[in-house]
PDB file of C-alpha atoms in Angstrom:
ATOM      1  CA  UNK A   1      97.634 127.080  74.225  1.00 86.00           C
ATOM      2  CA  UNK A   2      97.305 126.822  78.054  1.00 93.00           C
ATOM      3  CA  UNK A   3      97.924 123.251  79.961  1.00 96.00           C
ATOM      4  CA  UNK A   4      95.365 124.463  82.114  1.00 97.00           C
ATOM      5  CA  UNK A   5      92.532 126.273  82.085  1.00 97.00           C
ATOM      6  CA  UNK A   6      89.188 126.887  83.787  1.00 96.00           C
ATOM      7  CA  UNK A   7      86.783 129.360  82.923  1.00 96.00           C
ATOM      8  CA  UNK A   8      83.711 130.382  85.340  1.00 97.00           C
ATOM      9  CA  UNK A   9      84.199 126.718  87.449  1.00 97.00           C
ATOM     10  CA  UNK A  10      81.748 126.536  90.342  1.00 97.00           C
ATOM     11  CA  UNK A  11      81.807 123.707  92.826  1.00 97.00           C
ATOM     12  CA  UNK A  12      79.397 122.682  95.357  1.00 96.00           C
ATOM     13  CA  UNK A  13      78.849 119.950  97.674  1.00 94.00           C
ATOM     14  CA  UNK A  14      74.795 118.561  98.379  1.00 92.00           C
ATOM     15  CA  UNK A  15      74.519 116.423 101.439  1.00 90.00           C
ATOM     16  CA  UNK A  16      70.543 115.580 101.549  1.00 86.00           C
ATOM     17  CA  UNK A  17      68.895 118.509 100.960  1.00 88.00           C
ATOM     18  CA  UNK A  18      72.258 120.669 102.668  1.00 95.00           C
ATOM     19  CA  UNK A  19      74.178 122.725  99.534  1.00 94.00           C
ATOM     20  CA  UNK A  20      77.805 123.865 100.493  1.00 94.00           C
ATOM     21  CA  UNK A  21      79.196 125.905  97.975  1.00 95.00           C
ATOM     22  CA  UNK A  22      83.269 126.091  98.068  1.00 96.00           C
ATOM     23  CA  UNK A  23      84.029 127.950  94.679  1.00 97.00           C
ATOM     24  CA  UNK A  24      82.453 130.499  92.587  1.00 96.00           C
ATOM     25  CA  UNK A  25      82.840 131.694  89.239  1.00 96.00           C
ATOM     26  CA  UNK A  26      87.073 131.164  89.331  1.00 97.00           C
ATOM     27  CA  UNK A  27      89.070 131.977  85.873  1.00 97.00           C
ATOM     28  CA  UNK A  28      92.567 130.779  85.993  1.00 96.00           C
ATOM     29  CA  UNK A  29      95.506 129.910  83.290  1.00 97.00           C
ATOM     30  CA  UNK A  30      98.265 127.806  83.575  1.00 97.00           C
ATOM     31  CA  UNK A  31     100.890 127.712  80.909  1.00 96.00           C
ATOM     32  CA  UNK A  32     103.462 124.615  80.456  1.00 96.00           C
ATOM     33  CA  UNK A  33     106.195 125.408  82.523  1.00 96.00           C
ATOM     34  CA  UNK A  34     104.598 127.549  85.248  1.00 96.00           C
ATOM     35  CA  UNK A  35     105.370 126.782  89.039  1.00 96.00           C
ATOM     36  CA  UNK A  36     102.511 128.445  90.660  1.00 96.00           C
ATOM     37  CA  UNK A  37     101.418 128.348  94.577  1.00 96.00           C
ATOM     38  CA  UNK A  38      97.953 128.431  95.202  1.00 96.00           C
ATOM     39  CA  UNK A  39      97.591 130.020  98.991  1.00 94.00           C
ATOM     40  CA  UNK A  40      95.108 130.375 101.505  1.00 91.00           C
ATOM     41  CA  UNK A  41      93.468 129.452 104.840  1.00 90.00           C
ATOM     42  CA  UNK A  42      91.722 126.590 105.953  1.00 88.00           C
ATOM     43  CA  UNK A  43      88.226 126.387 104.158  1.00 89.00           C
ATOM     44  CA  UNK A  44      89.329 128.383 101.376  1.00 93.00           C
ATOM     45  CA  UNK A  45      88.687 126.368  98.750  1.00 93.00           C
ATOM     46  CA  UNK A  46      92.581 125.884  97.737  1.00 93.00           C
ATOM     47  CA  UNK A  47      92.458 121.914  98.231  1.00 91.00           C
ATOM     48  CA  UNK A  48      89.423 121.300  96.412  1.00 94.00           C
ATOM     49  CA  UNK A  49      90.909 123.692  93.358  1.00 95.00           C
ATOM     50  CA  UNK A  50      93.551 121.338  93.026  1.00 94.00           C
ATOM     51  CA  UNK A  51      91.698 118.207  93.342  1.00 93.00           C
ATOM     52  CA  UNK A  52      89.623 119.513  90.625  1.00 95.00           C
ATOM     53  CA  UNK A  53      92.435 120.531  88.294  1.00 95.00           C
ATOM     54  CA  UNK A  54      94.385 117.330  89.517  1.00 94.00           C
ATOM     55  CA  UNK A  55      90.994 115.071  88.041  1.00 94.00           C
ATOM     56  CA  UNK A  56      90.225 113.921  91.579  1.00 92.00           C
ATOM     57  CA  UNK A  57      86.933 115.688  91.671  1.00 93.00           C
ATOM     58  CA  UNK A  58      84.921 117.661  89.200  1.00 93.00           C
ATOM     59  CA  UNK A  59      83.689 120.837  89.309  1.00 95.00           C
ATOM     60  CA  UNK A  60      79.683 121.712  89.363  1.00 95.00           C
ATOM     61  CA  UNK A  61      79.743 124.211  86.655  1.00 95.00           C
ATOM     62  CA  UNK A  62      81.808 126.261  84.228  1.00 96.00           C
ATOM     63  CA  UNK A  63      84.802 124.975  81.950  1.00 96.00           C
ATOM     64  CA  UNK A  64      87.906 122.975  82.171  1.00 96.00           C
ATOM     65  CA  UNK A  65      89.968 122.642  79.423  1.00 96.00           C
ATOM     66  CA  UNK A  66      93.499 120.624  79.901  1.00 95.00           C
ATOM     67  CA  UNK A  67      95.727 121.145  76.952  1.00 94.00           C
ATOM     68  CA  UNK A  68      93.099 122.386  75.112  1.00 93.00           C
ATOM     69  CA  UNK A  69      90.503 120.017  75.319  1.00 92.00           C
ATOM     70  CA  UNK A  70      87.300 120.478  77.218  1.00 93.00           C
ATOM     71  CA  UNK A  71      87.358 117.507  80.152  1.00 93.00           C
ATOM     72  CA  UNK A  72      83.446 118.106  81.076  1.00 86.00           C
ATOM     73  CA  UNK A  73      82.090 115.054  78.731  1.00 86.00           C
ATOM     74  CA  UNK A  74      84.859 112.880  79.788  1.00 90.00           C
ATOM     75  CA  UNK A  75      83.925 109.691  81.963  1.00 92.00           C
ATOM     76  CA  UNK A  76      85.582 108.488  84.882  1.00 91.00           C
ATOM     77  CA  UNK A  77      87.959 105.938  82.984  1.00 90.00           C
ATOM     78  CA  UNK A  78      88.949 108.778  80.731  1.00 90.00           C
ATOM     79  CA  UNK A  79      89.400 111.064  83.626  1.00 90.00           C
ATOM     80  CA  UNK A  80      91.375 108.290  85.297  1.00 88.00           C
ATOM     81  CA  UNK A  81      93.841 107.624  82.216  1.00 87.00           C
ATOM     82  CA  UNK A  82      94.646 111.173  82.271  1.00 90.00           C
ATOM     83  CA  UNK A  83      95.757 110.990  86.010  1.00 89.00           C
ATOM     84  CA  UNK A  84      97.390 108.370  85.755  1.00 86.00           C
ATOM     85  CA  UNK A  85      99.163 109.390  82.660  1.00 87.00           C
ATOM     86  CA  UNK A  86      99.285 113.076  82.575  1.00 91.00           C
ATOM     87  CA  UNK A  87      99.614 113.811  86.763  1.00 93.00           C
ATOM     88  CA  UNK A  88     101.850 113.759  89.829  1.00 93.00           C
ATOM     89  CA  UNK A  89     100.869 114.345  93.211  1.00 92.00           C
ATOM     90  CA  UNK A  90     102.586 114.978  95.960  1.00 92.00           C
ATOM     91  CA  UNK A  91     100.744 115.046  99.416  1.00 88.00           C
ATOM     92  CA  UNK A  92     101.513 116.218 103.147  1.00 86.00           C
ATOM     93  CA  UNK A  93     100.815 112.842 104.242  1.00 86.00           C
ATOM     94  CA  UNK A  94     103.548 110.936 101.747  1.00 88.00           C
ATOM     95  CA  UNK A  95     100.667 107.866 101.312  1.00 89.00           C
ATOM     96  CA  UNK A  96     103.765 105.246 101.041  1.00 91.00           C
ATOM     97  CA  UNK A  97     103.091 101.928 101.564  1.00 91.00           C
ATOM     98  CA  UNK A  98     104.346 100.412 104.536  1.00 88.00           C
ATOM     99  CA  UNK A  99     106.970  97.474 104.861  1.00 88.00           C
ATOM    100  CA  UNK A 100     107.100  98.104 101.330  1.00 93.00           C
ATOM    101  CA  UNK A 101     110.805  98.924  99.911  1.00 96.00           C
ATOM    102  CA  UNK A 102     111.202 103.077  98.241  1.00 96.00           C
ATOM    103  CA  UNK A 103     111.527 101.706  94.651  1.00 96.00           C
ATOM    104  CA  UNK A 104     108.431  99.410  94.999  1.00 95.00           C
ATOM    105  CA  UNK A 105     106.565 102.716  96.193  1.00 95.00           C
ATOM    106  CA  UNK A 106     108.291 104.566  93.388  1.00 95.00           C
ATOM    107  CA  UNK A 107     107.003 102.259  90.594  1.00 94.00           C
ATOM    108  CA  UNK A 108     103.563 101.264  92.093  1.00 90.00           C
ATOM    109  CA  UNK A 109     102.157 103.971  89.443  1.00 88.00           C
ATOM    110  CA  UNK A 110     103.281 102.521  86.783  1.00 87.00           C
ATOM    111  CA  UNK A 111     101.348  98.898  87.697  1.00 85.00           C
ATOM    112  CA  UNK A 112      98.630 100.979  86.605  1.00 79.00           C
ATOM    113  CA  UNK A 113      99.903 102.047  83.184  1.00 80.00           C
ATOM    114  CA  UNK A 114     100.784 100.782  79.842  1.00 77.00           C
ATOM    115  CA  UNK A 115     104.415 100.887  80.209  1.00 83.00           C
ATOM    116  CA  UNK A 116     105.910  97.674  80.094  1.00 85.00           C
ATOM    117  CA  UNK A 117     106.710  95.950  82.863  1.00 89.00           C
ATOM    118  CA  UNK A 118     110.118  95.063  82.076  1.00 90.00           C
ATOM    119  CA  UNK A 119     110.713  99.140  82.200  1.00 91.00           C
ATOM    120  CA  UNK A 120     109.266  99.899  85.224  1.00 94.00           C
ATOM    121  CA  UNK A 121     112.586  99.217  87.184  1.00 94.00           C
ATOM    122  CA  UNK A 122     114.815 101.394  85.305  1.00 94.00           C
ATOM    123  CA  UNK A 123     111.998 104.251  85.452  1.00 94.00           C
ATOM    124  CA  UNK A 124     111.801 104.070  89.077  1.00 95.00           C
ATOM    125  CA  UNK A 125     115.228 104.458  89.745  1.00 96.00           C
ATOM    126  CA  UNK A 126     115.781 107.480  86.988  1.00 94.00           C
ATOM    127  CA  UNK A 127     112.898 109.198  89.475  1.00 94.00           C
ATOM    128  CA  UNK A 128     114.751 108.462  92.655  1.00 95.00           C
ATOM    129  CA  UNK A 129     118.240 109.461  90.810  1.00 94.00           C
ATOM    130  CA  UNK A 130     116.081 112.768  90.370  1.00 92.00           C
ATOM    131  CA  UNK A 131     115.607 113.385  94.146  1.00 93.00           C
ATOM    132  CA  UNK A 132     119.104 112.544  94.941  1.00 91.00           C
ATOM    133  CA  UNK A 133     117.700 109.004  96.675  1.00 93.00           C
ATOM    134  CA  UNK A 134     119.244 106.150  94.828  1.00 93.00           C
ATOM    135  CA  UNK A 135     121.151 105.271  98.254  1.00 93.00           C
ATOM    136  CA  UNK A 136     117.330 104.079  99.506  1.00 93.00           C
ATOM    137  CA  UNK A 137     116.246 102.197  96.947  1.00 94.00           C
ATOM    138  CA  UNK A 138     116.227  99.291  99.056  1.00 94.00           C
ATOM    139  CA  UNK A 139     115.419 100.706 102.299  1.00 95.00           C
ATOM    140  CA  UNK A 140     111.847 100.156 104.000  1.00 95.00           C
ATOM    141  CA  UNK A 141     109.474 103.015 104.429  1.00 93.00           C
ATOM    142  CA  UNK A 142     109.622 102.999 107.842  1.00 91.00           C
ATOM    143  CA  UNK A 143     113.489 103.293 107.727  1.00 94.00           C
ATOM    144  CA  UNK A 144     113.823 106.900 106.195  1.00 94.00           C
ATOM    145  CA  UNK A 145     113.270 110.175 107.731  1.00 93.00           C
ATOM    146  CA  UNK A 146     110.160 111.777 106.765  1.00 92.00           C
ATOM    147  CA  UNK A 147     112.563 114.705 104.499  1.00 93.00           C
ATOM    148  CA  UNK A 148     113.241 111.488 102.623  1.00 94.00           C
ATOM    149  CA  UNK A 149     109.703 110.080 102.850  1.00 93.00           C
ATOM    150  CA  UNK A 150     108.905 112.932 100.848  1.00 92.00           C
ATOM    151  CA  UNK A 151     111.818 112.912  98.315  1.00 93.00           C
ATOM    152  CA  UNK A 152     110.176 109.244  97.976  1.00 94.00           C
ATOM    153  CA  UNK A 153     106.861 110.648  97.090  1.00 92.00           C
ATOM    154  CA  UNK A 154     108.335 113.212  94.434  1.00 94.00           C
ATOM    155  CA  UNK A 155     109.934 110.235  92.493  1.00 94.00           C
ATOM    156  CA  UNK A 156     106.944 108.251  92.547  1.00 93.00           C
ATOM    157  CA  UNK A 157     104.953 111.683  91.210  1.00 93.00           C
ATOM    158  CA  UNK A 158     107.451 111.632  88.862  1.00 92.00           C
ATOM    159  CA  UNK A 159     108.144 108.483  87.628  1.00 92.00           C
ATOM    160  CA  UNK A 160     105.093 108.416  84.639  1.00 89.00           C
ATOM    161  CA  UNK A 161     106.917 111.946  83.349  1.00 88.00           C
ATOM    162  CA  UNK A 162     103.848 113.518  83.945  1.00 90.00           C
ATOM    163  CA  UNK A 163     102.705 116.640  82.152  1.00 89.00           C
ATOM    164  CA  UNK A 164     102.288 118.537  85.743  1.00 95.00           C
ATOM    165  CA  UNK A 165     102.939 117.844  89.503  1.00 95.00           C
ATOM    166  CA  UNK A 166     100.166 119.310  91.804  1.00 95.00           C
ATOM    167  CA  UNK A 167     102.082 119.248  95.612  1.00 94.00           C
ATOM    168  CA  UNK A 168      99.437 119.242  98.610  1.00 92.00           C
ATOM    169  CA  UNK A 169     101.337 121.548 101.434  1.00 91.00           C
ATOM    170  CA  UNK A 170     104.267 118.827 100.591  1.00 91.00           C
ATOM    171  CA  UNK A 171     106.576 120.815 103.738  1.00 91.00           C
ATOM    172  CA  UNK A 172     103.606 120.648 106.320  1.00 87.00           C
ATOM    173  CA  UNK A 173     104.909 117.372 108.167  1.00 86.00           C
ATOM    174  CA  UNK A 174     108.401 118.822 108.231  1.00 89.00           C
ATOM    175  CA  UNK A 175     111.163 120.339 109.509  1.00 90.00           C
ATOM    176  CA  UNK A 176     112.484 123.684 108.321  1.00 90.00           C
ATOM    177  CA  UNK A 177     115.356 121.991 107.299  1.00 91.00           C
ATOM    178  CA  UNK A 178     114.153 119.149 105.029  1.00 91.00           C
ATOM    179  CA  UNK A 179     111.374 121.541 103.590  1.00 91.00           C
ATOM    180  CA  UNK A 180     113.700 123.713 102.321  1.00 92.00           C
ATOM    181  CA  UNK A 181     115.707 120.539 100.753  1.00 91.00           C
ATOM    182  CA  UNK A 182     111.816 119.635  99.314  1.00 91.00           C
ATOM    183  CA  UNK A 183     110.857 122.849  97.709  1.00 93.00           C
ATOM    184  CA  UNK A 184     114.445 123.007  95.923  1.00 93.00           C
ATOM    185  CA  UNK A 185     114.088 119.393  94.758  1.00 92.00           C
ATOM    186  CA  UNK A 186     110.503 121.420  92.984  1.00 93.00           C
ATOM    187  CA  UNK A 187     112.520 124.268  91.953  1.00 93.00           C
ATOM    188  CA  UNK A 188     115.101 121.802  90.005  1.00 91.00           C
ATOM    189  CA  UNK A 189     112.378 120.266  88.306  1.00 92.00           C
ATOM    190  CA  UNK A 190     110.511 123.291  87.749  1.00 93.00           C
ATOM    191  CA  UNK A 191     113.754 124.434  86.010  1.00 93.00           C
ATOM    192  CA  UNK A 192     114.145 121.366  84.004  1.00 90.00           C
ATOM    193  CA  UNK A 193     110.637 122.499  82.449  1.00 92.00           C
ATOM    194  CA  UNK A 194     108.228 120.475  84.889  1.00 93.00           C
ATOM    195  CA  UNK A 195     104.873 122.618  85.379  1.00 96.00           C
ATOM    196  CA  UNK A 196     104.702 122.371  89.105  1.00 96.00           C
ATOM    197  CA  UNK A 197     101.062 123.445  90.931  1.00 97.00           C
ATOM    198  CA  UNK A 198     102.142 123.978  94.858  1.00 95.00           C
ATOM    199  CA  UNK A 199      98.803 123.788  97.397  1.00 94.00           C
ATOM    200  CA  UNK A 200     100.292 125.677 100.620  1.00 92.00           C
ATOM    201  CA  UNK A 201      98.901 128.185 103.235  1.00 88.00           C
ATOM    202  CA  UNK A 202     102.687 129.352 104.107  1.00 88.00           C
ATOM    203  CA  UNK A 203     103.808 132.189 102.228  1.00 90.00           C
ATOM    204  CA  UNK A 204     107.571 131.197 102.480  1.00 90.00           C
ATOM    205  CA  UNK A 205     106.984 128.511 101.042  1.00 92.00           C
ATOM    206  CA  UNK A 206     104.880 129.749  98.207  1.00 93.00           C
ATOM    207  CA  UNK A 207     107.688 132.394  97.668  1.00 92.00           C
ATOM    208  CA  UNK A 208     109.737 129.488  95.815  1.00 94.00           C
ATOM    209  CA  UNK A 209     107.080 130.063  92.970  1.00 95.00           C
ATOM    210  CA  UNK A 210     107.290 131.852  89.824  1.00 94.00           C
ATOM    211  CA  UNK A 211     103.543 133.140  90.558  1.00 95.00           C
ATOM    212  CA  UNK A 212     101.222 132.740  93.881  1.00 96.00           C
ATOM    213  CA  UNK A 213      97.287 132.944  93.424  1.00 96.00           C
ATOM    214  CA  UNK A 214      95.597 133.729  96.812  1.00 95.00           C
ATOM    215  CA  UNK A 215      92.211 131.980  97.103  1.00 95.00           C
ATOM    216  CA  UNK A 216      89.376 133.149  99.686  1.00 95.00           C
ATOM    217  CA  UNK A 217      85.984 132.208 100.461  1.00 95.00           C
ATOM    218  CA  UNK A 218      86.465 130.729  97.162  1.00 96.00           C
ATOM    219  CA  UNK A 219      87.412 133.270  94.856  1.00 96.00           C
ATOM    220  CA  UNK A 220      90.695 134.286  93.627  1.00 96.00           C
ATOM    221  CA  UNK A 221      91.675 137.918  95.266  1.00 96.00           C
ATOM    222  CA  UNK A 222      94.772 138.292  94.286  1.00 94.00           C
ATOM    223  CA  UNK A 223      96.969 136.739  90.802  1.00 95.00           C
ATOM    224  CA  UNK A 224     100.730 138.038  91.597  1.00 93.00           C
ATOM    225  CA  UNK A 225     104.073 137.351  90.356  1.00 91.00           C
ATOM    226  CA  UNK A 226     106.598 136.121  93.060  1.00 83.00           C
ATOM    227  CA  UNK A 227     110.614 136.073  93.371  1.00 70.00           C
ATOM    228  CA  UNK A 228     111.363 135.889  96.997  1.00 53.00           C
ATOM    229  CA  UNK A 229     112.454 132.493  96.897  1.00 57.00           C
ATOM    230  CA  UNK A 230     113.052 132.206  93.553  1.00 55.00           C
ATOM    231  CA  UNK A 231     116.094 134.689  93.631  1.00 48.00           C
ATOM    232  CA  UNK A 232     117.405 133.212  96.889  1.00 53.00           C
ATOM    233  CA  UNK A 233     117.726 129.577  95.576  1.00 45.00           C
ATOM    234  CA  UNK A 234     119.819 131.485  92.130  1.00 44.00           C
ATOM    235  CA  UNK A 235     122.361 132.543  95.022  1.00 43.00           C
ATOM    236  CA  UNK A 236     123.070 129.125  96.188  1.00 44.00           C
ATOM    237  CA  UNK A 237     123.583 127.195  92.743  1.00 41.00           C
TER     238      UNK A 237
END
């Protein structure tokens, strides 16, 4: 059984009596496990793929099915428990909250769960442990370099143990440097058996994938495996 999988999904935006269509007719699978790169340019329809398949939007028609079970009937509060509970993100931007320390960042998720609260120290700091940031636990936001800013925002995607981590061009406000240190933190976890679902219109970075799906005019053209990346990180281990 597929974690993901969408089957004929449409999507179209209506502004008054103006209908934008973004995506038509797209099949994709995703099994547990996967790190795939979805690429393309601007206006592609990559971003709005994986706010669909991240429950941030819905699609207009066709079928989603996330381990298995059709999400179409679902309301928002279901579709809401299952982000909160089943996905990471991980976004250009960071979204951190400001004068706020990393670890409250970290853990802010998990105000929003059913974990209890007297856990939701010792999970935070097991997800910055993961990103090699247990240094900055008490740092402020605005005292970390934006490599770190990021690591930040991978612990806080992963601090639920979600089922799968969708990143949003997560090296696009960054150095060469600290995106490289980024996409390896993704291959680590992708190794550890985290499905990870990488947004990015650069093809070195999608080359740390197992498998990049190119997306135009919204349709998939292309479904191919990819080792670039992959093979060069296996060197430096």
């Amino acid at each position: 059984m597929a974690l993901i999988e969408i089957k004929k999904l449409s999507k179209e935006y209506v502004n008054d009596t103006v209908v934008t269509p973004v995506l038509f007719d797209v099949d994709l699978k995703i099994e547990k496990g996967e790190f795939v790169a979805i690429m393309g340019p601007s206006g592609s329809g990559k971003s709005t793929l994986m706010h669909i398949l991240g429950f941030l939007d819905r699609g207009s028609r066709g079928e989603f099915l996330f381990e298995g079970k059709d999400t179409s009937d679902l309301n928002d509060d279901a579709l809401a428990e299952i982000r909160n509970e089943k996905v990471g993100f991980v976004f250009q931007a960071f979204n951190l909250l400001p004068r706020t320390t990393v670890l409250d960042n970290v853990v802010l998720p998990l105000l929003y769960s059913s974990r209890p609260r007297d856990t939701h120290e010792k999970m935070g700091l097991d997800a910055l442990a993961a990103v090699d940031l247990t240094e900055r636990v008490s740092f402020y936001t605005n005292q970390i370099s934006g490599g770190q800013k990021q690591r930040v925002a991978i612990a806080r995607a992963l601090v639920n143990d979600p089922d799968v981590i969708f990143a949003d061009e997560p090296t696009g406000n960054l150095d060469s440097k600290s995106g490289e240190a980024v996409m390896e933190i993704l291959r680590k976890l992708n190794e550890k058996g985290r499905t990870i679902i990488l947004v990015t219109h650069e093809q070195e970075t999608a080359e740390y994938a197992d498998r990049i799906i190119t997306i135009r005019d919204g349709k998939i053209t292309s479904d191919e495996k990819a080792d670039g990346k992959k093979l060069e990180y296996g060197k430096k281990k």
